């Protein structure tokens, strides 16, 4: 998947000034992507979008039990950071996790079959949408408790430092989660011990049922670490190039032993919080405006066409390819058997 990993995305950002003690840093310049990088980002984001659309359909058909939180609209965040990261860097996130798993190269069949509770699911059909892990791919879940992944991610950062392995942990959490107490306990320890952790705040403007402005005293979430001296910045999370540039800069900061970093990704979720959400906290016009004017995939698509790096037909072929991967995953998720009842007694603490 990472065939077009690149190293230049953040080059121009590296010169952005940073004064010690001041938590606010200049936003990095948007890195220009070359043709391969644009095509890679396009395909990766499209895979997440089509996967999530299909998951929504399967949920509507009654094939997915429990909760299911879709990532549609936020694709550029995880794909931009996937492009910036090195092999070995870890990701951990909350319950809106399908996109992170696909970006970390987890098998779409295994993810979809976990959603439908089948034997071939990544957690043998026993974890569901919010609970999947892959040690080999450095993906640490999938957590339903709001904010839990921040402390766990800080622990992964601690392990990286202790083992001197040069890896950086990325802990993703939402604007709502940024008001949880354990976030600040984690910030304190991370800065005190200079742990290599990037706190990626996915500010999609809403928690479960209300807006950031209604729930947060200070809405500049990039500054939430300032009392601990943690550097932070706001990033256009709808532009995959801006995400990659900011990611490279933050990764370099952490890898060089300077401690944690906060990236507040300004993004948007198009769908409801979970699958049944009356969404009375926002207007349909607001959602439509984001879709038509800021869509992360459309932005890449427009650049590819404008620069003549791809034709409409070539982009259609990519979509066809991606749809086939997702269709295969959905087929598997509907035909693979459910776990054997004896599995009720395995993989659990008694
Ligand atoms: C400790 C805890 N409190 C409350 C909940 C219920 N809950 C689930 S998601 C959510 C909102 C979180 O919003 P945000 O962090 O912005 O993430 P988003 O859903 O927007 O990705 C809440 C309150 C929970 N799962 N855990
Ligand atoms: Mg949110």
Coordinates of C-alpha atoms and ligand atoms in Angstrom, one line a residue:
X1 CA 0.0 0.0 0.0
X2 CA 2.8 2.4 0.8
X3 CA 4.3 2.1 -2.6
X4 CA 4.5 5.8 -3.1
X5 CA 5.7 6.8 0.3
X6 CA 7.7 10.0 0.0
X7 CA 10.0 12.0 2.0
X8 CA 9.6 15.5 0.6
X9 CA 6.2 16.5 1.8
X10 CA 7.3 18.5 4.8
X11 CA 10.5 20.0 3.4
X12 CA 9.2 23.5 3.1
X13 CA 7.6 23.2 6.5
X14 CA 10.8 22.4 8.2
X15 CA 12.0 26.0 8.0
X16 CA 8.8 27.3 9.8
X17 CA 10.0 29.1 12.9
X18 CA 9.5 27.7 16.4
X19 CA 10.4 29.6 19.4
X20 CA 11.1 27.7 22.6
X21 CA 8.4 28.1 25.3
X22 CA 5.9 29.4 22.9
X23 CA 3.4 26.7 22.2
X24 CA 2.0 28.2 19.0
X25 CA 3.9 27.5 15.8
X26 CA 3.5 28.8 12.3
X27 CA 1.3 26.6 10.1
X28 CA 3.5 24.6 7.7
X29 CA 3.4 25.4 4.0
X30 CA 1.4 23.0 2.0
X31 CA 3.8 20.6 0.4
X32 CA 3.3 20.0 -3.3
X33 CA 2.7 16.4 -4.1
X34 CA 4.1 14.8 -7.3
X35 CA 1.9 12.7 -9.6
X36 CA 2.5 9.4 -7.8
X37 CA 1.8 11.0 -4.4
X38 CA -1.5 12.5 -5.6
X39 CA -2.6 9.2 -7.2
X40 CA -1.6 7.3 -4.0
X41 CA -3.6 9.8 -1.8
X42 CA -6.6 9.6 -4.2
X43 CA -6.8 5.9 -4.1
X44 CA -6.2 5.6 -0.4
X45 CA -8.9 8.1 0.5
X46 CA -11.3 6.6 -2.0
X47 CA -10.8 3.2 -0.5
X48 CA -11.9 4.5 2.9
X49 CA -14.8 6.4 1.4
X50 CA -16.2 3.4 -0.6
X51 CA -15.6 1.1 2.4
X52 CA -17.5 3.3 4.7
X53 CA -20.4 3.8 2.2
X54 CA -20.6 0.0 2.0
X55 CA -20.5 -0.4 5.8
X56 CA -23.4 2.1 6.0
X57 CA -25.4 -0.1 3.5
X58 CA -24.7 -3.3 5.4
X59 CA -25.7 -1.6 8.6
X60 CA -29.0 -0.5 6.9
X61 CA -29.6 -4.1 5.9
X62 CA -29.3 -5.2 9.5
X63 CA -26.0 -7.1 9.0
X64 CA -24.0 -5.0 11.5
X65 CA -24.9 -5.1 15.1
X66 CA -24.1 -2.5 17.8
X67 CA -22.4 0.8 17.0
X68 CA -20.9 1.9 13.7
X69 CA -19.2 5.3 13.4
X70 CA -18.3 6.3 9.8
X71 CA -15.2 8.3 8.9
X72 CA -16.6 9.9 5.7
X73 CA -15.3 13.4 5.2
X74 CA -12.2 12.9 7.4
X75 CA -10.2 10.7 5.0
X76 CA -7.4 13.2 4.4
X77 CA -6.3 13.2 8.1
X78 CA -5.3 9.6 8.3
X79 CA -4.1 9.3 4.8
X80 CA -1.9 12.4 5.1
X81 CA -0.3 11.0 8.2
X82 CA 0.1 7.6 6.7
X83 CA 2.0 9.2 3.9
X84 CA 4.3 11.1 6.4
X85 CA 4.9 8.2 8.8
X86 CA 7.7 5.6 8.7
X87 CA 7.2 1.9 9.1
X88 CA 7.1 1.1 12.8
X89 CA 5.3 4.3 13.8
X90 CA 2.1 3.3 15.6
X91 CA -1.5 4.6 15.4
X92 CA -4.2 4.3 18.1
X93 CA -7.6 5.8 17.9
X94 CA -11.2 5.8 19.2
X95 CA -14.3 4.2 17.8
X96 CA -14.3 6.0 14.4
X97 CA -11.6 3.7 13.4
X98 CA -12.2 2.0 10.0
X99 CA -10.2 4.6 8.1
X100 CA -7.2 4.2 10.3
X101 CA -7.2 0.5 9.9
X102 CA -7.4 0.7 6.1
X103 CA -4.6 3.3 6.1
X104 CA -2.5 1.0 8.3
X105 CA -2.9 -1.6 5.6
X106 CA -5.2 -3.9 7.5
X107 CA -7.1 -6.3 5.2
X108 CA -10.5 -4.7 4.1
X109 CA -12.0 -8.2 4.2
X110 CA -11.0 -8.7 7.8
X111 CA -12.2 -5.3 8.8
X112 CA -15.6 -5.7 7.1
X113 CA -16.1 -9.3 8.4
X114 CA -15.4 -8.0 11.9
X115 CA -18.2 -5.4 11.4
X116 CA -20.6 -8.3 10.6
X117 CA -19.3 -10.5 13.4
X118 CA -17.8 -13.2 11.3
X119 CA -15.1 -15.8 12.0
X120 CA -12.7 -14.2 9.5
X121 CA -13.0 -10.8 11.2
X122 CA -9.8 -9.3 12.6
X123 CA -11.0 -10.0 16.1
X124 CA -12.6 -13.3 15.1
X125 CA -16.0 -11.6 15.0
X126 CA -15.9 -10.9 18.7
X127 CA -14.8 -7.3 18.8
X128 CA -16.9 -5.5 16.3
X129 CA -16.5 -2.0 14.7
X130 CA -14.7 -0.5 17.7
X131 CA -12.3 -3.2 18.7
X132 CA -9.7 -4.3 16.1
X133 CA -5.9 -4.5 16.5
X134 CA -2.8 -5.5 14.5
X135 CA 0.5 -5.7 16.2
X136 CA 2.2 -6.5 12.9
X137 CA 0.8 -3.4 11.3
X138 CA 1.4 -1.3 14.4
X139 CA -2.3 -0.5 14.9
X140 CA -3.4 -0.5 18.5
X141 CA -7.2 -0.1 18.2
X142 CA -10.2 0.8 18.2
X143 CA -11.4 2.1 21.7
X144 CA -14.9 2.8 22.8
X145 CA -14.1 4.8 25.9
X146 CA -13.8 8.5 24.9
X147 CA -10.2 9.6 25.6
X148 CA -8.9 6.2 26.6
X149 CA -6.6 6.0 23.6
X150 CA -4.8 9.1 24.6
X151 CA -3.4 7.5 27.8
X152 CA -2.8 4.2 26.0
X153 CA -1.1 6.1 23.1
X154 CA 1.1 7.9 25.6
X155 CA 2.1 4.5 27.0
X156 CA 3.1 3.4 23.5
X157 CA 5.2 6.5 23.3
X158 CA 6.8 5.6 26.7
X159 CA 7.6 2.1 25.3
X160 CA 9.2 3.6 22.2
X161 CA 11.4 5.8 24.4
X162 CA 12.2 3.0 26.8
X163 CA 13.2 0.7 23.9
X164 CA 15.0 3.4 22.0
X165 CA 13.4 2.1 18.8
X166 CA 13.0 5.5 17.1
X167 CA 9.3 5.1 16.5
X168 CA 6.6 7.7 17.1
X169 CA 3.1 6.9 18.4
X170 CA 0.2 8.8 17.0
X171 CA -2.9 9.0 19.2
X172 CA -6.0 10.2 17.4
X173 CA -8.9 11.7 19.3
X174 CA -11.8 14.0 18.8
X175 CA -12.7 17.5 19.8
X176 CA -15.1 16.1 22.4
X177 CA -12.5 13.8 23.8
X178 CA -10.1 16.8 24.2
X179 CA -12.1 17.8 27.2
X180 CA -11.5 14.5 29.1
X181 CA -9.3 14.7 32.2
X182 CA -7.0 11.8 31.3
X183 CA -5.9 13.8 28.2
X184 CA -4.2 16.3 30.5
X185 CA -2.6 13.7 32.8
X186 CA -1.2 12.2 29.6
X187 CA 0.0 15.6 28.3
X188 CA 1.9 16.2 31.6
X189 CA 3.7 12.9 31.6
X190 CA 4.5 13.1 27.9
X191 CA 6.1 16.5 28.1
X192 CA 7.8 15.7 31.4
X193 CA 9.4 12.6 30.0
X194 CA 9.7 13.9 26.4
X195 CA 7.8 11.0 25.0
X196 CA 7.6 10.6 21.2
X197 CA 3.8 11.0 20.8
X198 CA 1.8 13.0 18.3
X199 CA -1.6 13.9 19.7
X200 CA -3.8 14.2 16.6
X201 CA -7.0 16.0 17.5
X202 CA -9.5 15.3 14.8
X203 CA -11.7 18.4 15.2
X204 CA -14.7 17.6 13.1
X205 CA -16.6 20.4 14.8
X206 CA -19.0 18.2 16.7
X207 CA -19.0 15.7 19.6
X208 CA -21.9 13.3 19.9
X209 CA -24.6 15.9 19.9
X210 CA -23.2 19.4 20.1
X211 CA -20.7 21.7 18.6
X212 CA -17.2 22.5 19.8
X213 CA -18.2 26.1 20.6
X214 CA -21.0 24.9 22.9
X215 CA -18.8 22.4 24.7
X216 CA -15.3 24.0 24.9
X217 CA -14.2 27.1 26.8
X218 CA -11.3 27.6 24.4
X219 CA -12.0 26.4 20.9
X220 CA -8.3 26.6 19.7
X221 CA -7.6 23.0 20.6
X222 CA -4.1 23.1 19.3
X223 CA -3.3 25.1 22.4
X224 CA -4.5 22.6 24.9
X225 CA -1.0 21.6 25.7
X226 CA 0.3 25.1 26.2
X227 CA 0.4 25.0 30.0
X228 CA 2.6 21.9 29.8
X229 CA 4.8 23.6 27.1
X230 CA 3.7 21.2 24.3
X231 CA 3.9 22.7 20.8
X232 CA 0.7 22.6 18.8
X233 CA -0.7 23.9 15.5
X234 CA -3.9 23.9 13.6
X235 CA -3.9 22.2 10.2
X236 CA -6.3 22.1 7.3
X237 CA -7.4 18.5 7.7
X238 CA -9.4 18.5 4.5
X239 CA -6.1 19.0 2.4
X240 CA -4.1 15.8 2.4
X241 CA -0.9 17.8 1.4
X242 CA -1.2 20.1 4.5
X243 CA -1.7 17.1 6.7
X244 CA 1.4 15.3 5.3
X245 CA 3.5 18.4 5.7
X246 CA 2.4 19.0 9.3
X247 CA 2.8 15.3 10.0
X248 CA 6.4 15.3 8.7
X249 CA 7.3 18.2 10.8
X250 CA 5.7 16.8 14.0
X251 CA 7.3 13.3 13.4
X252 CA 10.7 14.9 13.0
X253 CA 10.2 16.9 16.2
X254 CA 9.2 13.7 18.2
X255 CA 11.9 11.5 16.6
X256 CA 14.6 14.0 17.5
X257 CA 13.8 13.6 21.2
X258 CA 12.0 16.9 21.7
X259 CA 8.9 15.3 23.2
X260 CA 5.3 15.3 22.2
X261 CA 3.5 17.4 19.6
X262 CA -0.2 18.4 19.1
X263 CA -1.7 18.6 15.6
X264 CA -5.3 19.9 15.5
X265 CA -6.8 18.7 12.3
X266 CA -9.7 20.9 11.2
X267 CA -12.0 18.5 9.5
X268 CA -15.6 17.5 9.1
X269 CA -17.8 14.4 9.3
X270 CA -20.5 14.2 6.7
X271 CA -22.6 11.5 8.4
X272 CA -24.2 11.4 11.8
X273 CA -22.2 10.6 14.9
X274 CA -23.2 7.0 14.8
X275 CA -25.8 5.3 12.6
X276 CA -28.9 6.9 14.2
X277 CA -28.4 10.6 14.7
X278 CA -31.1 13.2 14.1
X279 CA -28.2 15.8 13.7
X280 CA -30.3 18.7 15.0
X281 CA -27.1 20.4 16.0
X282 CA -26.3 21.5 12.4
X283 CA -28.0 22.4 9.2
X284 CA -28.2 20.4 6.0
X285 CA -26.8 23.4 4.1
X286 CA -23.7 23.4 6.3
X287 CA -23.0 19.7 5.4
X288 CA -23.7 20.4 1.7
X289 CA -21.3 23.3 1.7
X290 CA -18.5 21.3 3.1
X291 CA -19.1 18.5 0.6
X292 CA -19.2 20.7 -2.4
X293 CA -16.4 23.2 -1.4
X294 CA -14.0 21.3 0.8
X295 CA -14.2 17.6 0.0
X296 CA -10.8 16.1 0.5
X297 CA -11.1 13.6 -2.3
X298 CA -12.5 16.1 -4.8
X299 CA -9.6 18.4 -4.1
X300 CA -7.1 15.8 -5.2
X301 CA -9.2 14.8 -8.1
X302 CA -9.4 18.4 -9.4
X303 CA -5.7 18.8 -9.2
X304 CA -5.1 15.5 -11.0
X305 CA -7.3 16.6 -13.8
X306 CA -6.0 20.2 -13.9
X307 CA -2.4 19.1 -14.1
X308 CA -3.3 16.4 -16.7
X309 CA -1.8 13.8 -14.4
X310 CA -4.9 11.6 -14.9
X311 CA -7.9 11.5 -17.3
X312 CA -11.5 11.1 -16.2
X313 CA -11.3 7.6 -17.6
X314 CA -8.2 6.8 -15.5
X315 CA -9.8 8.1 -12.4
X316 CA -12.9 6.0 -13.1
X317 CA -10.7 3.0 -13.5
X318 CA -9.3 3.6 -10.0
X319 CA -12.8 3.9 -8.6
X320 CA -13.8 0.7 -10.3
X321 CA -10.8 -1.1 -8.8
X322 CA -11.5 0.3 -5.3
X323 CA -15.2 -0.7 -5.6
X324 CA -14.1 -4.2 -6.5
X325 CA -11.9 -4.5 -3.4
X326 CA -14.8 -3.3 -1.2
X327 CA -17.3 -5.6 -3.0
X328 CA -15.1 -8.5 -2.3
X329 CA -14.8 -7.5 1.4
X330 CA -18.6 -7.1 1.6
X331 CA -19.2 -10.5 0.0
X332 CA -16.8 -12.2 2.4
X333 CA -18.4 -10.4 5.4
X334 CA -21.8 -11.8 4.4
X335 CA -20.7 -15.4 3.5
X336 CA -18.0 -16.2 6.1
X337 CA -19.5 -18.2 9.0
X338 CA -20.2 -16.8 12.4
X339 CA -17.7 -17.8 15.2
X340 CA -18.2 -21.2 16.7
X341 CA -20.0 -21.0 20.1
X342 CA -16.9 -22.4 21.8
X343 CA -15.2 -19.1 20.9
X344 CA -17.3 -17.6 23.7
X345 CA -14.7 -18.9 26.1
X346 CA -11.5 -17.9 24.3
X347 CA -9.5 -14.7 24.3
X348 CA -11.3 -13.5 27.4
X349 CA -10.2 -12.9 31.0
X350 CA -11.9 -15.3 33.3
Ligands
LIG1 C1 -16.0 8.2 28.8 C2 -17.1 8.2 27.8 N1 -18.0 9.2 27.9 C3 -19.0 9.3 27.0 C4 -19.1 8.4 25.9 C5 -20.2 8.5 24.9 N2 -19.7 9.1 23.7 C6 -19.3 8.4 22.7 S1 -18.7 9.3 21.4 C7 -18.9 10.7 22.2 C8 -18.5 12.0 21.6 C9 -17.1 12.2 21.3 O1 -16.9 13.2 20.3 P1 -15.5 13.5 19.7 O2 -14.4 13.3 20.6 O3 -15.6 14.9 19.1 O4 -15.3 12.4 18.5 P2 -16.1 12.2 17.1 O5 -17.3 11.3 17.5 O6 -16.6 13.5 16.7 O7 -15.2 11.5 16.2 C10 -19.5 10.5 23.5 C11 -19.8 11.5 24.4 C12 -18.1 7.3 25.9 N3 -18.1 6.5 24.9 N4 -17.1 7.3 26.8
LIG2 MG1 -15.9 15.4 17.1

